[in-house]
Steps between C-alpha positions, in 0.01 A plus 500: 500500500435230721859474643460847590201450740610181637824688588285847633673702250186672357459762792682766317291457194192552647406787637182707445312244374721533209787235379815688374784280313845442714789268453387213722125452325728511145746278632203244656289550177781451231726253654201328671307426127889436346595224771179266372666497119709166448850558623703596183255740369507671841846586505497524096236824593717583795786540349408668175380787756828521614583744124864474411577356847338202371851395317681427798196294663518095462285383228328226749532494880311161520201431714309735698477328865306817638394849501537684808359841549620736767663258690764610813791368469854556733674835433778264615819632228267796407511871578155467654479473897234243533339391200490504111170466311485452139181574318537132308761194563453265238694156561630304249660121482795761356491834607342719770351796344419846663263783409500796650223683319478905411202690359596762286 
């Protein structure tokens, strides 16, 4: 939960004096426990969340180098007009992962 508030992100869950459950206090409060787990266990959990889509995922996608939360990136090559924002960018020695996060 703590990337949440240190990226203001908890002003839609509070209101009333009352916390209600959105997308970016999941994201912050799964992803931000999961990135403290040694590197191959993190993506091991990761990717088994993935279901069947798990298959086509790498078995290992090396070190972790960071977690980034929310961060703005160029919308340079992208539909968007100024800016994309992915709820978590996790680099990797290996890969560059994106999550784009959904509450059901």
């Amino acid at each position: 939960m703590l990337q949440a508030l240190f990226h203001n992100k908890l002003g839609h869950a509070i209101k009333d004096g009352s916390f209600k459950v959105i997308e970016d206090t999941l994201t912050s409060s799964v992803i931000g426990l999961l990135q403290y787990l040694p590197d191959d266990l993190f993506w091991s959990v990761l990717r088994s969340s993935c279901g069947a889509s798990a298959e086509t995922l790498p078995n290992s996608i090396g070190a972790i180098l960071n977690v980034h939360f929310w961060e703005r990136l160029s919308a340079e090559g992208t539909h968007n007009s100024k800016i994309v924002e992915p709820d978590v960018w996790i680099e990797t020695d290996t890969y560059d992962i994106i999550i784009e996060a959904k509450k059901t």
